[in-house]
CSV table of C-alpha atoms in Angstrom, one decimal:
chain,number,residue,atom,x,y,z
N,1,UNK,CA,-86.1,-4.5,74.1
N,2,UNK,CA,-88.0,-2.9,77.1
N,3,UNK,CA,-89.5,0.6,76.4
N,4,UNK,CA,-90.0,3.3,79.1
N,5,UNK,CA,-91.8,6.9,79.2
N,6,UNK,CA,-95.2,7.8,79.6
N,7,UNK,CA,-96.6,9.8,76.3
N,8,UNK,CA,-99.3,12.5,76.5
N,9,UNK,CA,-101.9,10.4,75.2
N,10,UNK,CA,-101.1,8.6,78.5
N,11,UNK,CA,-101.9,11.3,80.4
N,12,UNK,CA,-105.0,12.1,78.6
N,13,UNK,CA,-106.0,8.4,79.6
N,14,UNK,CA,-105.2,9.2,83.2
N,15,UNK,CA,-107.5,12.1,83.1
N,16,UNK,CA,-110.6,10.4,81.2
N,17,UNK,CA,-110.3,7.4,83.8
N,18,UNK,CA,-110.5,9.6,87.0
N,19,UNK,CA,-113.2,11.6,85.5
N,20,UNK,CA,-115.5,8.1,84.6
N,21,UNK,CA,-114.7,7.1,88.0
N,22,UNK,CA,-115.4,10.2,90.3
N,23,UNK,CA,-118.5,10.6,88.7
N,24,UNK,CA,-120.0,6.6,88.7
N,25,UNK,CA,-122.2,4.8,90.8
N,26,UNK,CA,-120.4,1.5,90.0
N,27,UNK,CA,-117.2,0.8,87.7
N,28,UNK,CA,-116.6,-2.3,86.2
N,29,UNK,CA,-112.8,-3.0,85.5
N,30,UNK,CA,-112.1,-5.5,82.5
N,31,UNK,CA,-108.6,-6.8,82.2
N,32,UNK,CA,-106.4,-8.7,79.6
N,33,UNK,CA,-104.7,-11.5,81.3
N,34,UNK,CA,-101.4,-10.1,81.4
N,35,UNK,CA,-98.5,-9.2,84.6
N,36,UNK,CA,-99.4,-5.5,84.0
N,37,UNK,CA,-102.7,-5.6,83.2
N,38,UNK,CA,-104.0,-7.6,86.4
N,39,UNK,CA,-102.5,-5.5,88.6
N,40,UNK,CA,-103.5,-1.9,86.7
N,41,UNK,CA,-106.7,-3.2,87.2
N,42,UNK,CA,-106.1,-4.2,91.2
N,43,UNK,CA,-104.8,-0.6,91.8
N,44,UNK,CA,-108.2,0.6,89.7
N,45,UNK,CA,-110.4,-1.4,92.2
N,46,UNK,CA,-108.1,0.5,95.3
N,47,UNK,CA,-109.0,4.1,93.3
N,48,UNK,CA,-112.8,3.3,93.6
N,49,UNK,CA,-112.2,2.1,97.0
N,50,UNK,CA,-110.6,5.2,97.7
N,51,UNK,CA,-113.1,7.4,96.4
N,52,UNK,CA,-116.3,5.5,97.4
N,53,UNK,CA,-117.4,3.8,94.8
N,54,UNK,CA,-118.0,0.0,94.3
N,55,UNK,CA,-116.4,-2.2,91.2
N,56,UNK,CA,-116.2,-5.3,90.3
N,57,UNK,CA,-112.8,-6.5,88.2
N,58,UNK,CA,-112.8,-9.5,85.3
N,59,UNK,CA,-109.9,-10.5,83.4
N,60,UNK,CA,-111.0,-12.1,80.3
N,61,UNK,CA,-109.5,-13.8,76.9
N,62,UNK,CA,-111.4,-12.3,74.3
N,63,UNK,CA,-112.8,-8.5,74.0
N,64,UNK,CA,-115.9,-7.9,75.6
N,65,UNK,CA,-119.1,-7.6,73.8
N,66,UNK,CA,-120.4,-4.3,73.3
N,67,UNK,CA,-122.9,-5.1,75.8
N,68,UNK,CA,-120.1,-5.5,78.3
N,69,UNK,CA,-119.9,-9.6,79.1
N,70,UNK,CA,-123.4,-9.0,81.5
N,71,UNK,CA,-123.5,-11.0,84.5
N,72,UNK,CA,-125.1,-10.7,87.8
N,73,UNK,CA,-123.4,-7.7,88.5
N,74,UNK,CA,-124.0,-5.9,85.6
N,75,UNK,CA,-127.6,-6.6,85.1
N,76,UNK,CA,-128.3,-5.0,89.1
N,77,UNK,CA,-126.5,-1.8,87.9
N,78,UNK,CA,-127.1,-0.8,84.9
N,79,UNK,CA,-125.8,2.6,85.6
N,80,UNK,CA,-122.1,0.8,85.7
N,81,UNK,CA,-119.3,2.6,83.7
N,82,UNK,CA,-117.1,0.5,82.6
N,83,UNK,CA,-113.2,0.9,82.2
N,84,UNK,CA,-110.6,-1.4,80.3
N,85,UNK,CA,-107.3,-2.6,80.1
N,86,UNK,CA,-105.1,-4.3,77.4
N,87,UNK,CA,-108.4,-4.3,75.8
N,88,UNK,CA,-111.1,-2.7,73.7
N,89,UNK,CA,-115.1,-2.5,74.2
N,90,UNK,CA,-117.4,-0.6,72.2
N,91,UNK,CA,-119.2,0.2,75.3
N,92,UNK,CA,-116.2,1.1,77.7
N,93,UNK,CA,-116.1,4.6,79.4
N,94,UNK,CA,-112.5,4.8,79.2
N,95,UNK,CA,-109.6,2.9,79.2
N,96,UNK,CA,-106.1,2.0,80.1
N,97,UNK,CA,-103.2,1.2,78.7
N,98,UNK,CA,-101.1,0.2,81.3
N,99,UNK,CA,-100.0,-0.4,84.8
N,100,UNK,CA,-97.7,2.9,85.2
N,101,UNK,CA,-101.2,5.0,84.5
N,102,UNK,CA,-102.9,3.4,87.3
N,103,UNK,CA,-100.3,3.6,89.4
N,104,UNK,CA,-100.7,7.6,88.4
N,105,UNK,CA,-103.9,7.8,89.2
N,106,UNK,CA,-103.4,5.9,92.5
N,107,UNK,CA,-101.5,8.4,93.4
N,108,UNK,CA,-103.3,11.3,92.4
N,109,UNK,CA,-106.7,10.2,94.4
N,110,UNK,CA,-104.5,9.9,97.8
N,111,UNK,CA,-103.8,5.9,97.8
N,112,UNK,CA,-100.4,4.8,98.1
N,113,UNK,CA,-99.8,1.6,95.5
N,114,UNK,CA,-96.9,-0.5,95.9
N,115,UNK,CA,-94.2,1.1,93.5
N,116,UNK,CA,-92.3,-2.3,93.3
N,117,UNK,CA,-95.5,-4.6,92.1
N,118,UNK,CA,-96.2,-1.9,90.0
N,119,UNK,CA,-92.5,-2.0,88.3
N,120,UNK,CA,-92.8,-5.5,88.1
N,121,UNK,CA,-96.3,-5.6,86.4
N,122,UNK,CA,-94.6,-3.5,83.9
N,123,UNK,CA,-91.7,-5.9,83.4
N,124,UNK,CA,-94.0,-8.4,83.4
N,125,UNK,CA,-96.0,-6.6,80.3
N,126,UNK,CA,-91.9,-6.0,78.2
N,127,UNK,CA,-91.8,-1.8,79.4
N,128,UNK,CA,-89.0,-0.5,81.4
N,129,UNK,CA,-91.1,1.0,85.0
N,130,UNK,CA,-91.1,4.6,84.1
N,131,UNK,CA,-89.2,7.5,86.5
N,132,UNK,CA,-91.8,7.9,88.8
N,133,UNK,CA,-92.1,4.3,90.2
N,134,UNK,CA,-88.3,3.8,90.1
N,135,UNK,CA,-88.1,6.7,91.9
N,136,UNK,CA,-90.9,5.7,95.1
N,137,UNK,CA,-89.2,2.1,94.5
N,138,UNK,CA,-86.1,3.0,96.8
N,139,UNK,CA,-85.6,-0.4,98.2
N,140,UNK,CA,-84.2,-2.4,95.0
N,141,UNK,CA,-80.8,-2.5,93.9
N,142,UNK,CA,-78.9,-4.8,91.0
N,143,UNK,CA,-77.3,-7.8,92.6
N,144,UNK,CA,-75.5,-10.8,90.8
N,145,UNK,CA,-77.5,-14.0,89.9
N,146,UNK,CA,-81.1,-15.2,88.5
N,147,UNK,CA,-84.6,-13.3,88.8
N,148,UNK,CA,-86.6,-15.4,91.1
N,149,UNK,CA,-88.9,-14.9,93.6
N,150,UNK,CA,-87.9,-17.2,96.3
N,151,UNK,CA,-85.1,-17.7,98.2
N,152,UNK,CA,-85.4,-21.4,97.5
N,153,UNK,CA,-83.2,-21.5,94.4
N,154,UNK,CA,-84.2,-25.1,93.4
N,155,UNK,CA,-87.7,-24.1,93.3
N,156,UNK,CA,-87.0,-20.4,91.6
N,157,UNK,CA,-85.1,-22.0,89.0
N,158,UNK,CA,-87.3,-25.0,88.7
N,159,UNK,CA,-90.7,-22.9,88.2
N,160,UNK,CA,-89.2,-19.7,86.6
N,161,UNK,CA,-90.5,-19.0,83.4
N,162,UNK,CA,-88.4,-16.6,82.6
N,163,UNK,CA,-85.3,-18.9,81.2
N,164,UNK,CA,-86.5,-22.7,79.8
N,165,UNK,CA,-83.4,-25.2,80.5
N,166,UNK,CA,-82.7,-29.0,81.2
N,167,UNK,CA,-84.4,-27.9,84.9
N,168,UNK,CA,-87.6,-26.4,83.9
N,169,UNK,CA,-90.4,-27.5,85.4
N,170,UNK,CA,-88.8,-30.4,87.6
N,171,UNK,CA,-87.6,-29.3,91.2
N,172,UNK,CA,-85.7,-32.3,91.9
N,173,UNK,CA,-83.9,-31.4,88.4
N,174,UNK,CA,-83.2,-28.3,89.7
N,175,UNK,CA,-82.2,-29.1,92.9
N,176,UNK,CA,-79.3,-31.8,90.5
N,177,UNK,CA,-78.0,-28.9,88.5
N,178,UNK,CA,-77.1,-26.6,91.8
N,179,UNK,CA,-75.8,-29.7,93.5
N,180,UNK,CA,-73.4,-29.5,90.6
N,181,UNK,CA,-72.1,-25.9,91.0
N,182,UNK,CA,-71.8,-26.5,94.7
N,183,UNK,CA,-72.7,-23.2,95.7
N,184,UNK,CA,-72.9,-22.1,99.6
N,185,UNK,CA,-76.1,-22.2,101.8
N,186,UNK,CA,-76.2,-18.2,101.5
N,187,UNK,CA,-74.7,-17.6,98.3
N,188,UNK,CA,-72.0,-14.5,97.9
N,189,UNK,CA,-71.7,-12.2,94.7
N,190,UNK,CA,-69.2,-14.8,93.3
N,191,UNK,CA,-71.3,-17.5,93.7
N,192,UNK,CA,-74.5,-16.3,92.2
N,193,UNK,CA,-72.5,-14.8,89.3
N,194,UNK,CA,-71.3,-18.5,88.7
N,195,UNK,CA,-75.2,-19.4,88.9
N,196,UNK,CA,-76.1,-16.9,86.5
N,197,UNK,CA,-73.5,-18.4,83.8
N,198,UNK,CA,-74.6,-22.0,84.4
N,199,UNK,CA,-78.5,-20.9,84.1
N,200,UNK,CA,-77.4,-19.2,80.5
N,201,UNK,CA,-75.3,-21.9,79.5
N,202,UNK,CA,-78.0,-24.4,79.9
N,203,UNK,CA,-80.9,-22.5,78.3
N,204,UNK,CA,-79.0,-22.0,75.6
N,205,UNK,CA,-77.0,-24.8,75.1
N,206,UNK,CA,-79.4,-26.0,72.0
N,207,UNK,CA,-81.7,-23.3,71.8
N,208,UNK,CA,-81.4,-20.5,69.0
N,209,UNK,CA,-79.5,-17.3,68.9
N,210,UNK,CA,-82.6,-14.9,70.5
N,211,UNK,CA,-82.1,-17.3,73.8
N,212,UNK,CA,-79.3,-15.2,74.7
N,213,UNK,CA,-81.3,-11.8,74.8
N,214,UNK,CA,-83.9,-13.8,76.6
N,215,UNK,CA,-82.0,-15.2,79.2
N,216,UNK,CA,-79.9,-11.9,80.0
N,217,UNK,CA,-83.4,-10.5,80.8
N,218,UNK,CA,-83.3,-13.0,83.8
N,219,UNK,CA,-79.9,-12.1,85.2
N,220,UNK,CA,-78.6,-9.3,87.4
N,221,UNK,CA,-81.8,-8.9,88.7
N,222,UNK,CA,-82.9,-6.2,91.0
N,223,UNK,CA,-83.4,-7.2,94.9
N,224,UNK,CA,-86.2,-6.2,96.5
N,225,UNK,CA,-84.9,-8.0,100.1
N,226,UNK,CA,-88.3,-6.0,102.2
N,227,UNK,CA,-91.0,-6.5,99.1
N,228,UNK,CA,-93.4,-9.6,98.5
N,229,UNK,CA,-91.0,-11.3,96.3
N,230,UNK,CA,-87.3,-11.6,96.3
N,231,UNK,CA,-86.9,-9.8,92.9
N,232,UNK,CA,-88.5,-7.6,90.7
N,233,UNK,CA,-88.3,-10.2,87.5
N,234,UNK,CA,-88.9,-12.8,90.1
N,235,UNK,CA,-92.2,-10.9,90.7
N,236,UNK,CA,-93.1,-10.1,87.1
N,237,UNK,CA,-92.6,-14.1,86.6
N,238,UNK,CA,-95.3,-14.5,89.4
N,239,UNK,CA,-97.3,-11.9,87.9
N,240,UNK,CA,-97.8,-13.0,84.2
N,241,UNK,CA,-98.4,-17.0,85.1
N,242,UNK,CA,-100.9,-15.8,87.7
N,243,UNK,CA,-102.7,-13.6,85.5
N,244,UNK,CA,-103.5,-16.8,83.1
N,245,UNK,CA,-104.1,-19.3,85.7
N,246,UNK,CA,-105.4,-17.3,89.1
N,247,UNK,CA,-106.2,-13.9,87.8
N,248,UNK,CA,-107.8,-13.2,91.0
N,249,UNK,CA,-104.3,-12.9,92.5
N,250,UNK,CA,-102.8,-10.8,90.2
N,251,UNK,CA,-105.7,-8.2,91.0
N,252,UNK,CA,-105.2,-9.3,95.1
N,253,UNK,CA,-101.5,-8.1,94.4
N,254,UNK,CA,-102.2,-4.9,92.9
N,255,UNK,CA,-104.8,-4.4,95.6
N,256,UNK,CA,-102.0,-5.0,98.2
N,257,UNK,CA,-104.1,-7.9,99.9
N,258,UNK,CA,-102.9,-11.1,98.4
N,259,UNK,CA,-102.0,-14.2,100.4
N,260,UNK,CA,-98.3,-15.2,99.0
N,261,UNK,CA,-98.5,-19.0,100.1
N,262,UNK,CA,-101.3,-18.8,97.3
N,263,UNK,CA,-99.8,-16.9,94.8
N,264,UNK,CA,-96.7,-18.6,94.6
N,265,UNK,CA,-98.4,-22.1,95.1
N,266,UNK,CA,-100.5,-20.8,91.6
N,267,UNK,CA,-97.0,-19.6,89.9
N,268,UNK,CA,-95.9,-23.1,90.8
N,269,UNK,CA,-99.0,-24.8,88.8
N,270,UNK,CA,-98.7,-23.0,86.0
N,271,UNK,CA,-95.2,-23.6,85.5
N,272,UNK,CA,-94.7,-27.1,85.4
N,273,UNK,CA,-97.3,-27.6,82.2
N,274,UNK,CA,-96.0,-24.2,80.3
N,275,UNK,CA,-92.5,-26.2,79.8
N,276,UNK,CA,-94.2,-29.3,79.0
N,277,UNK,CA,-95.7,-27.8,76.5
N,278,UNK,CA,-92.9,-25.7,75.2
N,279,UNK,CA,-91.0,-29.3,75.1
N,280,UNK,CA,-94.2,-31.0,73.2
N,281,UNK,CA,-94.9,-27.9,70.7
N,282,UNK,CA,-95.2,-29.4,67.0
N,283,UNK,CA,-93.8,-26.7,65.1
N,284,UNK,CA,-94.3,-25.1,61.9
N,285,UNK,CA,-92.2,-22.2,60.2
N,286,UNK,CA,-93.3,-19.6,58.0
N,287,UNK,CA,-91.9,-16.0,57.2
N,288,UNK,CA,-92.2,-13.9,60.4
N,289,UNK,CA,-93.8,-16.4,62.2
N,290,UNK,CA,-93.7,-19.5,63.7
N,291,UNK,CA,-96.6,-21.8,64.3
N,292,UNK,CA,-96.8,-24.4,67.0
N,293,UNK,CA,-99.5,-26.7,67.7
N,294,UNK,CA,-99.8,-27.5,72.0
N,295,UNK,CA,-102.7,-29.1,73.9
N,296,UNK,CA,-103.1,-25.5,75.7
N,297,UNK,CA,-101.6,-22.0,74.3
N,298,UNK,CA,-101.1,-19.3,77.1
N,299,UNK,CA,-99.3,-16.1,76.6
N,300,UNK,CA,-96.8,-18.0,79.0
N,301,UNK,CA,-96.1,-21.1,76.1
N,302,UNK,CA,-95.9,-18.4,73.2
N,303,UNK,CA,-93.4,-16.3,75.1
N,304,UNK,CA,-91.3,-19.5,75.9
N,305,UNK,CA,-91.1,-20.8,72.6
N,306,UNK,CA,-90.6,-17.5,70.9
N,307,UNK,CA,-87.5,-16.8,73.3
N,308,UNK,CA,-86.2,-20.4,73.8
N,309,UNK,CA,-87.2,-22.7,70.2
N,310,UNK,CA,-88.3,-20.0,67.6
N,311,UNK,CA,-85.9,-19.2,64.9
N,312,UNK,CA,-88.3,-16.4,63.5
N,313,UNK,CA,-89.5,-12.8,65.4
N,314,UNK,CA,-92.8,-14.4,66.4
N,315,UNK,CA,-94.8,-17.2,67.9
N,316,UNK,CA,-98.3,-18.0,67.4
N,317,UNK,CA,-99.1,-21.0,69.9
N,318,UNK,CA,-102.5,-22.9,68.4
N,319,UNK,CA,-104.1,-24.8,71.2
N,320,UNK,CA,-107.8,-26.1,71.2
N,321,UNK,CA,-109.8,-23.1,73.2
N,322,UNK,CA,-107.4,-20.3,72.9
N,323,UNK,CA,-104.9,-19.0,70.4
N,324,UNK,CA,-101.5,-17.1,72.1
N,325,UNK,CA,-99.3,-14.9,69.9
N,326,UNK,CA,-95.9,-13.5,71.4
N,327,UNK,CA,-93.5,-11.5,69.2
N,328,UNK,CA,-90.6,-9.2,68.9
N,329,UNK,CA,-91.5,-5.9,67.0
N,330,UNK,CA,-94.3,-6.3,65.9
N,331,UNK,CA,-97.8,-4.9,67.7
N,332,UNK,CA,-99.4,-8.5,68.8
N,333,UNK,CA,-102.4,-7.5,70.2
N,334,UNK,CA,-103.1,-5.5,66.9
N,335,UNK,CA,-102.2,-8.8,64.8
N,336,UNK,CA,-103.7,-11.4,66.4
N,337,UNK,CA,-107.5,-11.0,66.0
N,338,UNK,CA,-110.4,-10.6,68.6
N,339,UNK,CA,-108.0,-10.4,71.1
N,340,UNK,CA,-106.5,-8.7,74.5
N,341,UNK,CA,-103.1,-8.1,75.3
N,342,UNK,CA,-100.3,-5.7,74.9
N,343,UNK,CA,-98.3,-4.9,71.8
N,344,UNK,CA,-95.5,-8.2,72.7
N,345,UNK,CA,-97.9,-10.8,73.5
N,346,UNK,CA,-102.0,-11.3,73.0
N,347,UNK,CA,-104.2,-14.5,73.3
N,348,UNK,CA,-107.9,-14.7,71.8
N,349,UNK,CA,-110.1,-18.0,72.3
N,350,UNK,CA,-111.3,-20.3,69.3
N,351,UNK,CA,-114.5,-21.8,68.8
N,352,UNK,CA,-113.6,-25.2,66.2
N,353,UNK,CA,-110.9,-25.9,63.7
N,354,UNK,CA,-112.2,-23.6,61.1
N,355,UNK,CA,-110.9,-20.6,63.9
N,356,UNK,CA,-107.7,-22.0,64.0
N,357,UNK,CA,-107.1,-21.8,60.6
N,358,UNK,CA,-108.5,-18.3,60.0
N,359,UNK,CA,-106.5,-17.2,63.0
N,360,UNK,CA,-103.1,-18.4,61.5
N,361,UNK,CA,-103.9,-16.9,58.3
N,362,UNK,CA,-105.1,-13.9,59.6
N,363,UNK,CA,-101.6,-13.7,61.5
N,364,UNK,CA,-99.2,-15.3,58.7
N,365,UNK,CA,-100.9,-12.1,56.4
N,366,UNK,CA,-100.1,-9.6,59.4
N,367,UNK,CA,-96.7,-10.1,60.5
């Protein structure tokens, strides 16, 4: 279940990140590759563009090392403060924790971020978009049907990964099952109702009991008919597969300068493989956790066969460079070592074998 509110620790965080950055010569923004955390660290980058200050934004799989992951860019300032998101550095100046504090400190510098990619990098990252970006988010409003981002239903449905059905992943599949429902060229309430049902029928039709709080998540989705995307969960769908496979995207979107031919033709790539590999997953049960072996994890794969083939609360997906874990309750990013994330779902890379295995035993003794 989504959380909402912003704590005062929160607003501490706020505070210690506009102080590093009014008073830096350069700010370097590391981010987890999450929905939320790609675009918290977009709307950082518009701060310091706001106030004057250069930055330079990486989204990374592992923590950076406490000298900060040099590069060229580093090495020519080494009077760079350095800020994080969704994940930890010895060496950081501050740090934070999600997208509704950057969107706070957006607006307390004078910039005016987007509320609705803001609400839907925190849907993308599990958290209900706290009061004050539901409130600048006037335009959306609950409508009937499935959370995609495009008009084009065969290719929403096809390349959402926020339900996995018989369609997933093949367009021309997709294209079969709405064939089937017969639904109008500009479907009415009724009709995407009756497309919401079929969606849930079929991604749950062999899938354990947690499918149906998954799927619900996708349904009755809130239109955003003037924004970048045709939904808010369409757009927190975009979000999270872009901040795997494009990152630079995500951070475009927070930044309000993306290029949405791009973006969705990088939602589209990344969605066809996550379901193949959800469908190819060798699985292995233990208590609290379930352990499946894919050819690449992603925070994407772990989500989707945590929600869709999991019978326990968690899913660790073991592929051969990284390591993704997704759960229900408990604090992933905490659990899963050497990693970045957010409390439902964190990814870490591995070196050999002998990773692996200390990686699902670290996580088997956590969870």
């Amino acid at each position: 279940m989504a959380t909402t509110g912003r704590s005062s620790n929160d607003s501490d965080g706020v505070r210690d990140v506009a102080g590093v950055v009014s008073g830096a010569e350069f700010v370097r923004v590391t981010a987890a590759p999450t929905g939320g955390c790609v675009v918290a660290a977009g709307l950082l980058a518009g701060v310091c563009d706001e106030v004057g200050v250069p930055s330079q934004v990486r989204v990374v799989s592992e923590p950076p090392s406490h000298s900060g992951a040099a590069d060229g860019a580093q090495a020519a300032t080494p009077t760079a403060s350095h800020v994080t998101v969704g994940c930890e550095a010895v060496a950081a100046d501050a740090s934070v924790t999600g997208v509704a504090d950057a969107f706070a400190l957006a607006r307390e510098v004078g910039t005016h971020p987007d509320p609705v990619v803001t609400a839907a990098g925190a849907v993308a990252d599990g958290v209900e978009p706290p009061a004050d970006v539901r409130a600048a988010a006037e335009a959306w409003t609950r409508r009937p049907g499935v959370g995609v981002p495009t008009a084009d239903l065969a290719a929403g449905l096809a390349h959402s990964t926020l339900v996995h059905a018989s369609f997933s992943g093949d367009e021309q599949a997709a294209g079969a099952f709405l064939a089937e429902l017969g639904l109008p060229p500009e479907p009415d309430a009724a009709a995407r109702r009756r497309l919401a049902s079929a969606v849930a029928l079929d991604a749950t039709a062999d899938a354990p009991p947690c499918a149906a709080d998954a799927v619900h998540d996708a349904l009755r989705p809130r239109a955003t008919p003037d924004g970048m995307m045709a939904t808010v969960e369409g757009y927190a769908d975009v979000l999270n597969a872009v901040a795997w496979a494009a990152p630079g995207h995500g951070v475009a979107l927070g930044l309000g300068v993306a290029d949405r031919t791009a973006v969705l033709a990088a939602w589209q790539a990344h969605a066809a493989p996550s379901h193949a590999a959800v469908r190819a997953a060798s699985l292995a049960r233990h208590r609290g956790v379930v352990v499946a072996d894919v050819p690449t994890a992603s925070p994407t794969v772990a989500r989707l066969l945590r929600d869709y083939r999991a019978t326990e609360p968690a899913v660790l997906a073991v592929g051969t460079e990284t390591a993704a874990l997704a759960t229900t309750d408990a604090d992933a990013h905490a659990v899963l070592p050497g990693s970045v994330g957010t409390r439902r779902r964190a990814v870490t890379t591995l070196g050999d074998s002998s990773d692996a295995d200390a990686v699902i035993e670290t996580v088997r003794g956590g969870l």
